[in-house]
Amino acid sequence: MTDINDDPLVIAGQTFASRLILGTAGYPTQRIMADAVAASGCDMVTVSMRRISLAGHGSDTVSLLKGLRFLPNTAGCETARDAILTAELGREALGTDWVKLEIIGDRETLYPDAAELLKATEELVERGFTVLPYCFSDPVLCQRLADRGAAAVMPLGSLIGSGLGVSDPALLEQLCRRSPVPVIVDAGLGTASDAAIAMELGASAVLLNTAVSKADEPVLMARAFRHAVEAGRLAHRAGRIPARRRAEPSSPQMGLVGS
């Protein structure tokens, strides 16, 4: 029998038991956020360096989630220069050289700026960062990011916060098959089945925030995503049957009574 614990996620030589990464923004309360993170079973959480409280108070994110790996992100940055400065702030404040690199090129769609992303990835890697860039589901761009040293790529499933799920399954499957680094689907997932689909298509992990933080019951939704990610990964490893446009009986037709 296959055990999900025998199939850890590995990024830049670091091993994670969970293939779910959870964001920490937008929850009704900090207590609900902490309970949702616990219910998700995740090992790593993202924190925005432009929003997080680093004062060390008992109610802040850092104190509540002590013991987990923090993945600072550069949310809100629009240039490589701003993202690099924000990444350095995260390294100094949280003692980690890991960074989720976000550089937004369009405020309406929140699409990433590919040119700035490539520039920032290359410089951050040179500065010793482990870079996980938020990007398009574009095999060419993802390859170029990997060539510049990205430890993983984080293609959007659909528009940030939209809940539309995986908008182009065929493209995501191709990207997962071709990528030389782990593919972490980031943005647009709305419910547990979306995560299962992303994992079945070959994603190494999923990262989500709004789908949990804005759910009617965030803790319950976090638990649902936990099981969906595990189920999707197991299904991918098991190998699905081919899709057919005709019925095919599951029992043999020879030797039927009366035949």
Coordinates of C-alpha atoms in Angstrom, one line a residue, residues 70-233:
F70 CA 8.0 31.0 6.9
L71 CA 8.1 31.9 3.2
P72 CA 8.2 35.7 3.0
N73 CA 6.6 37.1 -0.1
T74 CA 7.1 40.3 -2.0
A75 CA 3.4 41.0 -2.6
G76 CA 2.7 44.5 -3.7
C77 CA 6.0 45.0 -5.5
E78 CA 5.9 46.3 -9.1
T79 CA 9.6 46.3 -9.9
A80 CA 12.6 44.0 -9.5
R81 CA 14.3 46.7 -7.3
D82 CA 11.4 46.9 -4.9
A83 CA 11.1 43.1 -4.7
I84 CA 14.8 42.7 -4.0
L85 CA 14.6 45.2 -1.2
T86 CA 11.6 43.5 0.3
A87 CA 13.3 40.1 0.1
E88 CA 16.3 41.5 2.0
L89 CA 13.8 42.8 4.6
G90 CA 12.3 39.3 4.9
R91 CA 15.8 37.7 5.3
E92 CA 16.7 40.1 8.0
A93 CA 13.4 40.0 9.9
L94 CA 12.6 36.3 9.7
G95 CA 16.1 34.8 9.4
T96 CA 15.4 32.9 6.1
D97 CA 16.8 33.3 2.6
W98 CA 13.6 31.7 1.1
V99 CA 11.3 34.1 -0.8
K100 CA 8.2 33.9 -2.8
L101 CA 8.9 36.4 -5.5
E102 CA 5.9 38.4 -6.7
I103 CA 6.2 41.3 -9.1
I104 CA 2.8 42.6 -10.4
G105 CA 2.7 44.1 -13.9
D106 CA -1.0 44.9 -14.1
R107 CA -3.2 46.0 -11.2
E108 CA -6.5 44.9 -12.8
T109 CA -5.5 41.3 -13.5
L110 CA -2.7 41.1 -11.0
Y111 CA -0.7 39.3 -13.6
P112 CA 3.1 39.0 -13.0
D113 CA 5.6 41.1 -14.9
A114 CA 7.7 38.4 -16.6
A115 CA 10.7 40.7 -17.6
E116 CA 11.0 42.1 -14.0
L117 CA 10.6 38.6 -12.6
L118 CA 13.5 37.2 -14.6
K119 CA 15.7 40.1 -13.6
A120 CA 14.9 39.8 -9.9
T121 CA 15.2 36.0 -9.9
E122 CA 18.7 36.2 -11.3
E123 CA 19.9 38.8 -8.8
L124 CA 18.3 37.2 -5.8
V125 CA 19.9 33.9 -6.6
E126 CA 23.2 35.6 -6.8
R127 CA 22.6 37.1 -3.4
G128 CA 22.0 33.6 -1.9
F129 CA 18.2 33.5 -1.9
T130 CA 16.1 30.4 -2.6
V131 CA 13.6 31.9 -5.0
L132 CA 10.1 30.7 -5.7
P133 CA 8.6 33.0 -8.4
Y134 CA 4.9 33.5 -9.0
C135 CA 4.5 33.4 -12.7
F136 CA 2.3 32.5 -15.7
S137 CA 1.6 28.9 -16.8
D138 CA 4.1 29.3 -19.6
P139 CA 6.6 26.5 -20.1
V140 CA 9.1 28.9 -21.8
L141 CA 9.0 31.4 -19.0
C142 CA 9.2 28.7 -16.4
Q143 CA 12.2 27.2 -18.1
R144 CA 13.9 30.6 -18.2
L145 CA 13.2 31.1 -14.5
A146 CA 14.7 27.7 -13.7
D147 CA 17.7 28.5 -15.8
R148 CA 18.2 31.6 -13.7
G149 CA 18.2 29.5 -10.5
A150 CA 14.6 29.4 -9.4
A151 CA 14.1 26.5 -6.9
A152 CA 10.5 26.1 -8.0
V153 CA 8.0 27.9 -10.2
M154 CA 4.6 29.0 -9.0
P155 CA 2.2 29.3 -12.0
L156 CA -1.2 30.8 -11.4
G157 CA -4.1 28.5 -11.7
S158 CA -6.4 31.4 -12.6
L159 CA -6.7 35.1 -11.5
I160 CA -5.6 35.7 -7.9
G161 CA -8.6 35.5 -5.5
S162 CA -11.0 34.5 -8.3
G163 CA -11.8 31.0 -7.2
L164 CA -12.0 29.9 -10.8
G165 CA -9.7 26.9 -10.3
V166 CA -7.3 25.6 -13.0
S167 CA -8.3 27.6 -16.1
D168 CA -6.1 25.6 -18.5
P169 CA -5.6 22.0 -17.4
A170 CA -3.9 20.9 -20.6
L171 CA -1.3 23.6 -20.4
L172 CA -0.7 23.0 -16.7
E173 CA -0.2 19.2 -17.3
Q174 CA 2.4 20.0 -20.0
L175 CA 4.2 22.4 -17.8
C176 CA 4.3 19.9 -14.9
R177 CA 5.7 17.3 -17.3
R178 CA 8.4 19.5 -18.7
S179 CA 9.5 21.6 -15.7
P180 CA 13.0 20.8 -14.3
V181 CA 12.0 22.2 -10.9
P182 CA 8.9 21.6 -8.7
V183 CA 5.7 23.2 -10.0
I184 CA 3.5 24.8 -7.2
V185 CA 0.1 26.0 -8.4
D186 CA -0.5 29.4 -6.9
A187 CA -3.6 31.6 -7.2
G188 CA -7.2 31.1 -8.3
L189 CA -8.1 27.8 -6.5
G190 CA -11.6 28.1 -5.0
T191 CA -12.4 24.8 -3.3
A192 CA -10.9 21.4 -2.5
S193 CA -11.6 19.8 -5.9
D194 CA -9.5 22.5 -7.6
A195 CA -6.5 21.4 -5.6
A196 CA -7.1 17.7 -6.3
I197 CA -7.3 18.5 -10.1
A198 CA -4.0 20.5 -9.9
M199 CA -2.3 17.6 -8.1
E200 CA -3.7 15.0 -10.5
L201 CA -2.3 17.0 -13.4
G202 CA 1.2 16.6 -11.9
A203 CA 1.7 19.7 -9.7
S204 CA 4.2 19.1 -6.9
A205 CA 2.2 21.3 -4.5
V206 CA -0.4 24.0 -4.2
L207 CA -0.3 27.3 -2.5
L208 CA -3.6 29.1 -1.5
N209 CA -4.9 31.7 0.7
T210 CA -8.3 33.3 -0.2
A211 CA -10.0 29.9 -0.7
V212 CA -9.5 29.2 3.0
S213 CA -9.3 32.6 4.6
K214 CA -12.6 33.8 3.0
A215 CA -14.5 30.5 3.3
D216 CA -17.6 30.4 5.6
E217 CA -15.6 28.1 7.9
P218 CA -11.9 28.5 7.2
V219 CA -10.8 25.7 9.5
L220 CA -13.1 23.2 7.9
M221 CA -12.0 24.3 4.4
A222 CA -8.3 24.0 5.4
R223 CA -9.0 20.4 6.4
A224 CA -10.7 19.7 3.1
F225 CA -7.8 21.1 1.1
R226 CA -5.4 18.9 3.1
H227 CA -7.2 15.7 2.1
A228 CA -7.7 16.9 -1.5
V229 CA -4.0 17.6 -2.0
E230 CA -3.2 14.1 -0.6
A231 CA -5.8 12.4 -2.8
G232 CA -4.8 14.3 -5.9
R233 CA -1.2 13.3 -5.4

